Amino acid sequence: MKKYDVVTTISYPKKGAMGKTGNWRVFRPILDKKKCVKCLRCWIYCPEATIIRNKDDSVDIDYVYCKGCGICANVCKVKAITLEREGKKK
Amino acid sequence: MKKYDVVTTISYPKKGAMGKTGNWRVFRPILDKKKCVKCLRCWIYCPEATIIRNKDDSVDIDYVYCKGCGICANVCKVKAITLEREGKKK
Amino acid sequence: MSEVMIDTGNYIAAKAAVLCKPDVVAAYPITPQTTLVEGIAKYLATGEYKGEYICVESEHSAMAACIGASATGVRTFTGTSSHGLLLMHEMLHWASLARLPVIMCNINRVVGPGWNIWADENDSISQRDTGWIQFYCSSNQEIFDTVIQSFKLGEHEKISLPVMISYNAFILSHTSMPVYLTDQKDVDAFLPKRKPKWKLDPDNPITFGNIILPAEYEKVRFDMQKSHEYAKKLIPEISKEWKQRFGRYHGDLLEFYKCDGADYILLSMGAIGAESKVAVDNLRKEGLKVGLARVRCFRPFPREEIQKLSKKAGLIVIDRNISPGMEGALFTEVKASLYGYTDAKVYGFIAGLGGKDVPFGDIEKMCKKVVNSKAKHLEWFGLKGV
Amino acid sequence: MSEVMIDTGNYIAAKAAVLCKPDVVAAYPITPQTTLVEGIAKYLATGEYKGEYICVESEHSAMAACIGASATGVRTFTGTSSHGLLLMHEMLHWASLARLPVIMCNINRVVGPGWNIWADENDSISQRDTGWIQFYCSSNQEIFDTVIQSFKLGEHEKISLPVMISYNAFILSHTSMPVYLTDQKDVDAFLPKRKPKWKLDPDNPITFGNIILPAEYEKVRFDMQKSHEYAKKLIPEISKEWKQRFGRYHGDLLEFYKCDGADYILLSMGAIGAESKVAVDNLRKEGLKVGLARVRCFRPFPREEIQKLSKKAGLIVIDRNISPGMEGALFTEVKASLYGYTDAKVYGFIAGLGGKDVPFGDIEKMCKKVVNSKAKHLEWFGLKGV
Amino acid sequence: MTSADLVEIVFHGRGGQGAVTAANLLVAAALKDGNKGVQAFPFFGAERRGAPVRAFARISHDEIHLRSEVYTPDIVIVLDESIMDIVDVLKGLKKNGKILINTRAKPGEFDFSKKFIVATVDATGVALKHDILIGGMPVVNTPILGAVPKILNRVTLKSIQGIVRSKWKGELAEQNVKATQNAYDAVVVKS
Amino acid sequence: MTSADLVEIVFHGRGGQGAVTAANLLVAAALKDGNKGVQAFPFFGAERRGAPVRAFARISHDEIHLRSEVYTPDIVIVLDESIMDIVDVLKGLKKNGKILINTRAKPGEFDFSKKFIVATVDATGVALKHDILIGGMPVVNTPILGAVPKILNRVTLKSIQGIVRSKWKGELAEQNVKATQNAYDAVVVKS
Amino acid sequence: MAIKDLPVEECYIPGCAACPGCPATMALRVVYKALGRNTVKIIPACCTAVIESLHPHTSFDIPTMNIAFEAAAAGASGVEAGFRMQGKTDITVVAWAGDGGTYDIGIQALSGALERNTNFIYICYNNEIYSNTGIQRSGATPYGAWTTTTVTGKTEFRKEMGEIIQAHHIPYAAQTCIAYPEDLFKKLQKAKSIHGPKYVEIMAPCPPGWRFPMEKTVEMGTMAVETGAWALYEVENDKVTFNGRSKLILEGKIERKPIEDWIKYQGRFRHLFKPKKDIKRIKAIEDHIDQMWERYRKCYQ
Amino acid sequence: MAIKDLPVEECYIPGCAACPGCPATMALRVVYKALGRNTVKIIPACCTAVIESLHPHTSFDIPTMNIAFEAAAAGASGVEAGFRMQGKTDITVVAWAGDGGTYDIGIQALSGALERNTNFIYICYNNEIYSNTGIQRSGATPYGAWTTTTVTGKTEFRKEMGEIIQAHHIPYAAQTCIAYPEDLFKKLQKAKSIHGPKYVEIMAPCPPGWRFPMEKTVEMGTMAVETGAWALYEVENDKVTFNGRSKLILEGKIERKPIEDWIKYQGRFRHLFKPKKDIKRIKAIEDHIDQMWERYRKCYQ
Ligand SMILES: Cc1ncc(C[n+]2csc(CCOP(=O)(O)OP(=O)(O)O)c2C)c(N)n1
Ligand SMILES: Cc1ncc(C[n+]2csc(CCOP(=O)(O)OP(=O)(O)O)c2C)c(N)n1
Ligand code: SF4
Ligand code: SF4
Ligand code: SF4
Ligand code: SF4
Ligand code: SF4
Ligand code: SF4
Ligand SMILES: [Mg+2]
Ligand SMILES: [Mg+2]
């Protein structure tokens, strides 16, 4: 990435541009890999791109940035994802 | 007509607001009342409102403001209006 | 005693506006003005506001609609901020040249790009040449009082000019403070019905705004200037009347605070103008003779008042704006007002651009720099890392 | 010797612009700018202009399109006037804060209502706070030379700012005068290819203009100011280079005319700036020691140059604009520049508003009033029937 | 250096928890209690559900001319204790400053209780008990206000309850009022 | 008071007759003839077909700094004699000034010929003769220019014809050139 | 309705600044007759702002407010509200704008006023160019036409403003033409009688702009309709009715005349005929009109 | 096409400023997948201008330019021309705007860009409000909906932007919805493949704006389509094709669900159900949708 030498509002791509947005989470999506049928609905609908699609189309959750909206749980037809209240300490 | 006491661009209706626009005329429409069938086409199409519609639907031309566009002559189906080049002196 | 309402600057402004019973409000939302508009919408829903609220599709249209309504002779109000104000620019000129007393709150917000929603006065300062009367408020009470006063001022037969009441984004617009209200009947008594100088009226079929030749146009400008000059007399009168009726007073064109015997007088506006009082208190405690003349009214520019001040003390000017390629606008106009009149020392600071906080400690530092003869002619205060 | 072309200011501007090979022109017609745009359209039809001409649906979009194009790294040009300029207001701020060197001609025309298409500088003066560099030309030759110079200036790596080249409606825009052209190859040699400071580029996926916090925004403003300050150095350099290459010279930030030994120096701009030369000639013939410093560049404001002048002579300022509630903008800024620096006498006149003709005889009268100590601090010259 | 009687308060919470409302209610109550100068304001930015947010309050006997942020609060109020993991809530807290936390823990469990006066109250529990819920989530901002008079004598519980009653109506108001009382009774202060 | 060698000219005509073009062509020719300073400009307003219009020209050996209107012309050129009934074409004309009129009349027929130098030429006739028509109407602005060198020695017929040739092409140019020659030959000057 | 039935009273006063043969004043006379004196007019920058004549005089005998070029409809929203708040609900509020002020720079304010249901009549007189500024292209300029900004002929087709307006689903919209004063009169009377936003567009051939002799304004209008380049219709609450010749064309009762019959009389299309006939572009124009009628037939029959 | 076929690559980077459950980021991810990295995006003021996160960082991995609220399409015209002049004709230029920036303040620039044939894709994500400024009414807000500026429910029907766009006769236009990522993907890929102006509008239910729980964004989108409040279709050179459920509804193969099924889950319509069911207004909404489908059937079947 080339940095431009100019004092105006130029911004550069960064993961966590707003910090670790996982901190915003009140509910935590928990994935039960055994139930998952790799339909990828959670992956495509996650507004945060925090469902990680693996090579074999299995999925994982990026808790550092997942905001806990619950959409993944909601769209999963086999209920492989459930929501849990975030505990006092992560 | 009430005149407003304020210094901004307020204008009041006036005949000949741009002066005697008959002066612009290069061609002069001449009406032959005998030919006229009182269809009023010249009256309604005149862009200047300078065809005067009389009570009996006969028409006259207001040469003070008529700009000489020739539309009246052109729309008159009985050719009761003809155009003449304006003479040196009116 | 009158009722106290504790609310944010925007809701207070909405309250004040509604008490003035504008027939037409036309506005478009923009942060941080939105709650002002929402306030009006709420009063409309409750029936406390009985006029028309036109939801337009842009600020350009908001001002155009206010102009249209005002031209029928009714009272109009609107509010905006920053980019909304900039988009109105053409229509601001229009309203003033048409001599239509549209009253508008502007919430001072930074001009982009980049997007920045915080306080900075470049938005309204960029409108200084549009012919609008401009107030800058420093408390919610002042917003309330000034909105009502502005209708009287703008609609006055010797003025007939639009008025902009500016106040800082969030620092005032979104900060709750207690405000003494004025009762509806008192507002009614204070504020005469608008008597328009001209209006659209089928019984009097004038044409407004057609082509005008140079010599006549020049007169339009001159008359506008005369009204601005007259406003310098009228504003103190209105403030005085307000004070007599309701006991509240925020100054005339300027508000003076501890100026007696001051060696230096601070000139600042908006929120910094309030914060400056704290700084002055502290400086006085330290034995430094510093006073404050808060600039309430930027247009008409209080030339004569500032001239008077300069006879007594040196001046320290803080601008939360900059005219790029020149300097802060207040600094420029203060100096221009004094030129050939006094040789008082005048120092300028630029501070708080982009919404940077300007706490009293910083203001004290600026003053001390001046008092200790360490100030340059003009300085960007507290700029880091450039 | 170079070719002479005799044509109106607008066609000359179009010619100059086309010689600079802008990749994109986006413009919207408005009297009296139309023939400038038509000129570009004609060069496009003949193939002399090879860029893109975007026919937009408003001036707001014209400036937005120029901004978009400039952000891809190419060279852009546009032109407007009066209401068109006012409608661009928001985007003028945008272009400068984005540091995009859009080059624009503005034909100074009265601001309405009422409609008035004649010369008056309130349109561009109202943009003095937008961050644009501003030139005011007084001959077609100067228009030609300044347009080309402006590309070099605006695109310079230490500047990267938009430039507005203003000239008076009709008096210059529609008046034919002979102009010495510069050959294409000479323009090419004079004008380096634009090296954008930043650009939209899939290989470097930056985001431009997102939310920026106060302290960072303040730096953006400061840097802009630094560039304006630098422009004060660069403009004379470019003028000098131009003179060396092509033998033509219209002054740096100011153009001096018979200032040697002057007791009074006239400060004026635009067409009045040219007419003033005739007045000075005549006054000198009468033995009155009056000179002229024509203000070519209003932003950055030539503070230091005017300070120098004031050491030699009293100043007489003519403004073809007014900031209502204050005075002429040039008058204000001249006085602000001199405050605390000299005690030279400074007199102001407002003249030619609404497009009123300001013939040399009037200028002579203004000067004589000053010389004979009959001038007030500020006067509206020649105002009748008010 | 500002007026000696000035109290500056910072609220910490999450987007959606109503920190700004809490600040507003508190100063409205303080005004009732004769503090002529009061102020409440949010930290100025886009508030997102769940994201950390701040709000500020100032209480004084005189008109407040301050317009700057609160940098050195006298009191910090934490609506959501989990915020303490990600935000330094003690930042700028004055020497001998007070911090009120919505938690089931006791003041002594916080290590900073040595440096500051810590008060704790289980406002979430109170809210659940009084069934003050929005979208199934407990509303903690009114309950916790009930605890404030215990650490700030410039505001009375009565005034807080009065304000609650003027803001809400009927049943809802009474639940909230009870919750404030509950919190007032339950708060544990350790200095 | 301006440069002594300055010549100021006012053209009177009707919208559509090309008064502005005439002024432009004239000064272009004057430039060729070594007048370094020239200017041509319209009276600034909306031009309507048939309505009276004005245009201005200035010719000087030096660069012209004047930007004001022409108030006291040295020469007046009338493209359409009927305009004289409605416009005071003599307004401001200098003492001993000259006036060139497109008319079949002779100079002596105008009563102001006692006060001013009057030149007349039937430019309309010339145009008709050379078939220079637009929309059936005779074009008089180029023909009448041919008469100018007779009253203003600062411009030559040759230069005028050169400019005409550079502005138009082929047949049309030649017709126009012939028309200027014709007018030059036909003009009658009385002083 | 016959010409004779049109009222004698004039609110347009002779002696204005319009060009001889102006379609705008021709239309204005009829508009005023239809709407009567209890009307207020808002006009943005356009030829009419010149036509009304110089301060301190005006050629219009009904109250008229000039407003910025892009602001006619927004200004009208304000005027309407202002009158309504005073109980003056009998005044007809009219915005009168050119095609530039309607298709281009004013479309936003217009679209907004339609959406927010302003009770007014918006009239667009469409001369297919920016004529006031000396003939530049507008969104209404037809494909192929010369203007000073489309020196070799416009390369885009014009916006279908009629369809855009219909998409706003307002109570009344109509297209008419200066050549049909009775049609114009009736449509405006109807518009006046309906509450809510109304839109009427008037085809207005402009002699200097289109480069035809000034006496031919009416013929150029007639031919626009007869060639089908312009259709006369009205839309009441989404119900479309074609009128006059256009109805006959729609119903296939008459053939529309070839477009050449119209454009060859206009100097702005000269380059399509000289030096050589540009068959391709003429056909493109013809095809485009065909498509338009196909659409009309599909949805409106 | 199945979800699996959508590319893995992301140009949206996690950790941005969007609300949890945001439809805009949901759509953006798919848009980026469809358009690829050789894309440049222009965005006016809207939620996305916040979503992209704070300077000096950005959550978008393709070049993005913010521009003033009303200027997206005009800015895009400039960007497109700028690239073309450099010979970079392979870059896809996208304007991405909210409904406010499209239906209201940006409609003029948009209409202009369509008329002048700018080669770009204009994408409107329609959350039916000004959400960035805290939920005010827009031209896209449906009748009856609460916003902070329509406290008792909006009294006007929304603009039919789809029809307005169609009236511009551009090469490609489409309506889609965040609930149908494959549909969205396909439409954008098609748009990318076509030269000239393209318009794609995405129905984007917004949890805080519509007042529904953040996990329901997708369902709200599905229901919008199933109730017929929103139709999935595309228009290629004036040829209209309905897609998915909307096609079945158009063809009468399935009934559209009652509108109540959708709006009763949205807090913004709460006042239509509590304290008492407002049958009149609910019916007005239902009727309006019926009329819309009638029009669709008439012209597009
Ligand atoms: C903001 C702004 N831009 C440009 C203009 C210049 N202008 C005035 S009228 C006009 C053209 C009007 O065209 P149209 O609306 O079609 O009316 P017509 O002149 O054809 O009657 C233009 C470009 C202006 N007055 N204001
Ligand atoms: C000229 C101007 N007016 C108003 C605003 C304030 N503003 C910013 S975004 C916005 C609403 C955007 O609504 P929409 O386009 O629907 O996008 P959303 O916020 O819903 O994503 C408004 C009113 C602005 N930035 N500029
Ligand atoms: S909870 Fe929301 S943000 Fe987190 S992974 Fe699921 S869909 Fe994505
Ligand atoms: S939606 Fe459920 S089944 Fe499908 S990939 Fe995600 S977790 Fe697995
Ligand atoms: S010539 Fe033209 S202006 Fe004169 S009366 Fe006939 S139609 Fe009217
Ligand atoms: S058009 Fe002819 S026949 Fe008809 S009224 Fe006029 S003059 Fe008479
Ligand atoms: S240019 Fe056309 S529309 Fe304008 S005044 Fe002349 S004839 Fe009428
Ligand atoms: S308000 Fe709606 S559209 Fe905006 S960021 Fe939040 S969820 Fe997304
Ligand atoms: Mg037009
Ligand atoms: Mg939206």
Short mmCIF file of N, CA and C in Angstrom, two decimals, chain A residues 1-14, chain C residues 113-115, chain D residues 70-72 94 97-100 160 194 196-201 204-213 216-217 220 223, chain H residues 52-60 62-66:
data_model
loop_
_atom_site.label_atom_id
_atom_site.label_comp_id
_atom_site.label_asym_id
_atom_site.label_seq_id
_atom_site.Cartn_x
_atom_site.Cartn_y
_atom_site.Cartn_z
N MET A 1 0.85 -1.20 0.00
CA MET A 1 0.00 0.00 0.00
C MET A 1 0.88 1.25 0.00
N LYS A 2 0.70 2.06 -1.00
CA LYS A 2 1.47 3.31 -1.07
C LYS A 2 0.81 4.36 -0.20
N LYS A 3 1.58 5.08 0.60
CA LYS A 3 1.01 6.17 1.40
C LYS A 3 1.23 7.48 0.64
N TYR A 4 0.17 8.24 0.52
CA TYR A 4 0.29 9.51 -0.19
C TYR A 4 0.79 10.60 0.74
N ASP A 5 1.60 11.46 0.19
CA ASP A 5 2.19 12.54 0.97
C ASP A 5 1.33 13.80 0.79
N VAL A 6 0.17 13.79 1.43
CA VAL A 6 -0.72 14.94 1.30
C VAL A 6 -1.58 15.00 2.55
N VAL A 7 -1.81 16.22 3.06
CA VAL A 7 -2.58 16.34 4.29
C VAL A 7 -4.05 16.59 3.96
N THR A 8 -4.73 15.52 3.62
CA THR A 8 -6.18 15.60 3.47
C THR A 8 -6.71 14.26 3.95
N THR A 9 -8.01 14.05 3.83
CA THR A 9 -8.59 12.87 4.48
C THR A 9 -8.41 11.59 3.67
N ILE A 10 -7.20 11.10 3.62
CA ILE A 10 -6.91 9.84 2.94
C ILE A 10 -6.82 8.75 3.99
N SER A 11 -7.53 7.64 3.77
CA SER A 11 -7.53 6.56 4.75
C SER A 11 -7.15 5.24 4.09
N TYR A 12 -6.55 4.40 4.89
CA TYR A 12 -6.02 3.14 4.37
C TYR A 12 -6.75 1.95 4.98
N PRO A 13 -6.94 0.92 4.17
CA PRO A 13 -7.71 -0.25 4.64
C PRO A 13 -7.06 -0.87 5.88
N LYS A 14 -7.89 -1.29 6.81
CA LYS A 14 -7.36 -1.88 8.04
C LYS A 14 -8.44 -2.76 8.66
N PRO C 113 -14.85 17.89 2.75
CA PRO C 113 -14.39 16.63 3.30
C PRO C 113 -13.17 16.83 4.19
N GLY C 114 -12.79 15.72 5.00
CA GLY C 114 -13.58 14.58 5.37
C GLY C 114 -14.79 14.99 6.19
N TRP C 115 -15.65 14.00 6.33
CA TRP C 115 -16.83 14.24 7.15
C TRP C 115 -16.42 14.46 8.61
N SER D 70 -10.84 14.93 -11.34
CA SER D 70 -9.55 15.32 -10.78
C SER D 70 -9.04 14.25 -9.82
N ALA D 71 -9.96 13.60 -9.13
CA ALA D 71 -9.56 12.56 -8.18
C ALA D 71 -8.98 11.33 -8.86
N THR D 72 -9.22 11.20 -10.16
CA THR D 72 -8.57 10.08 -10.86
C THR D 72 -7.18 10.47 -11.32
N TRP D 94 -15.46 21.65 -1.14
CA TRP D 94 -15.06 20.26 -1.31
C TRP D 94 -13.76 20.14 -2.10
N LEU D 97 -10.71 21.41 0.05
CA LEU D 97 -10.35 20.52 1.16
C LEU D 97 -9.84 19.17 0.65
N ALA D 98 -10.30 18.79 -0.54
CA ALA D 98 -9.80 17.54 -1.13
C ALA D 98 -8.46 17.77 -1.81
N ARG D 99 -8.04 19.01 -1.86
CA ARG D 99 -6.75 19.39 -2.46
C ARG D 99 -6.67 19.00 -3.93
N LEU D 100 -7.77 19.26 -4.63
CA LEU D 100 -7.81 18.92 -6.05
C LEU D 100 -7.72 20.20 -6.88
N SER D 160 -1.39 22.21 -4.78
CA SER D 160 -2.51 21.27 -4.91
C SER D 160 -3.81 21.88 -4.41
N ARG D 194 0.47 16.81 -14.94
CA ARG D 194 0.01 16.80 -13.55
C ARG D 194 0.50 15.56 -12.81
N PRO D 196 -0.56 13.98 -9.59
CA PRO D 196 -1.54 14.14 -8.51
C PRO D 196 -0.95 13.76 -7.15
N LYS D 197 -1.38 14.48 -6.12
CA LYS D 197 -0.93 14.18 -4.76
C LYS D 197 -1.59 12.92 -4.22
N TRP D 198 -2.77 12.63 -4.72
CA TRP D 198 -3.43 11.37 -4.38
C TRP D 198 -4.38 11.07 -5.52
N LYS D 199 -4.79 9.81 -5.67
CA LYS D 199 -5.77 9.52 -6.71
C LYS D 199 -6.51 8.22 -6.45
N LEU D 200 -7.62 8.09 -7.14
CA LEU D 200 -8.40 6.86 -7.08
C LEU D 200 -7.71 5.85 -7.98
N ASP D 201 -7.41 4.69 -7.43
CA ASP D 201 -6.55 3.78 -8.15
C ASP D 201 -6.75 2.37 -7.57
N ASN D 204 -4.27 0.84 -5.35
CA ASN D 204 -3.97 1.49 -4.07
C ASN D 204 -5.30 1.92 -3.45
N PRO D 205 -6.01 0.95 -2.88
CA PRO D 205 -7.42 1.20 -2.54
C PRO D 205 -7.63 2.07 -1.30
N ILE D 206 -7.32 3.34 -1.42
CA ILE D 206 -7.56 4.25 -0.31
C ILE D 206 -9.03 4.66 -0.29
N THR D 207 -9.44 5.17 0.84
CA THR D 207 -10.75 5.82 0.93
C THR D 207 -10.50 7.31 1.14
N PHE D 208 -11.11 8.11 0.31
CA PHE D 208 -10.96 9.54 0.49
C PHE D 208 -12.19 10.15 1.18
N GLY D 209 -11.95 10.95 2.19
CA GLY D 209 -13.01 11.81 2.72
C GLY D 209 -13.92 11.19 3.75
N ASN D 210 -13.48 10.14 4.40
CA ASN D 210 -14.36 9.58 5.44
C ASN D 210 -14.31 10.43 6.71
N ILE D 211 -14.86 9.91 7.78
CA ILE D 211 -14.94 10.74 8.99
C ILE D 211 -13.55 11.03 9.55
N ILE D 212 -13.33 12.27 9.88
CA ILE D 212 -12.01 12.68 10.38
C ILE D 212 -12.20 13.42 11.70
N LEU D 213 -11.39 13.08 12.66
CA LEU D 213 -11.54 13.66 14.00
C LEU D 213 -10.92 15.05 14.05
N GLU D 216 -7.09 15.91 13.62
CA GLU D 216 -6.57 15.64 12.29
C GLU D 216 -7.11 16.63 11.28
N TYR D 217 -8.37 16.97 11.44
CA TYR D 217 -8.97 17.94 10.53
C TYR D 217 -8.26 19.29 10.64
N VAL D 220 -5.46 19.41 8.42
CA VAL D 220 -5.84 19.59 7.02
C VAL D 220 -5.97 21.08 6.73
N ASP D 223 -2.49 22.80 6.80
CA ASP D 223 -1.70 22.51 5.61
C ASP D 223 -2.19 23.33 4.41
N GLU H 52 -17.76 3.08 6.78
CA GLU H 52 -16.39 2.90 6.28
C GLU H 52 -15.34 3.13 7.37
N SER H 53 -15.74 3.71 8.48
CA SER H 53 -14.88 3.93 9.66
C SER H 53 -14.04 5.19 9.58
N LEU H 54 -13.35 5.45 10.69
CA LEU H 54 -12.67 6.73 10.87
C LEU H 54 -11.34 6.83 10.16
N HIS H 55 -11.08 8.00 9.61
CA HIS H 55 -9.74 8.38 9.18
C HIS H 55 -8.75 8.10 10.31
N PRO H 56 -7.59 7.61 10.11
CA PRO H 56 -6.95 7.31 8.82
C PRO H 56 -7.16 5.86 8.37
N HIS H 57 -8.21 5.23 8.85
CA HIS H 57 -8.45 3.85 8.47
C HIS H 57 -9.74 3.73 7.67
N THR H 58 -9.86 2.65 6.94
CA THR H 58 -11.09 2.38 6.22
C THR H 58 -11.37 0.89 6.23
N SER H 59 -12.62 0.55 6.21
CA SER H 59 -13.01 -0.87 6.21
C SER H 59 -13.26 -1.39 4.81
N PHE H 60 -13.00 -0.55 3.82
CA PHE H 60 -13.24 -0.98 2.44
C PHE H 60 -11.91 -1.18 1.74
N ILE H 62 -11.51 -1.40 -1.57
CA ILE H 62 -11.44 -0.90 -2.95
C ILE H 62 -11.44 0.62 -2.85
N PRO H 63 -10.86 1.29 -3.85
CA PRO H 63 -10.78 2.75 -3.76
C PRO H 63 -12.16 3.37 -3.67
N THR H 64 -12.30 4.27 -2.73
CA THR H 64 -13.60 4.83 -2.39
C THR H 64 -13.47 6.33 -2.24
N MET H 65 -14.38 7.05 -2.85
CA MET H 65 -14.36 8.49 -2.67
C MET H 65 -15.69 8.95 -2.09
N ASN H 66 -15.60 9.64 -0.99
CA ASN H 66 -16.78 10.28 -0.45
C ASN H 66 -17.05 11.57 -1.20
#
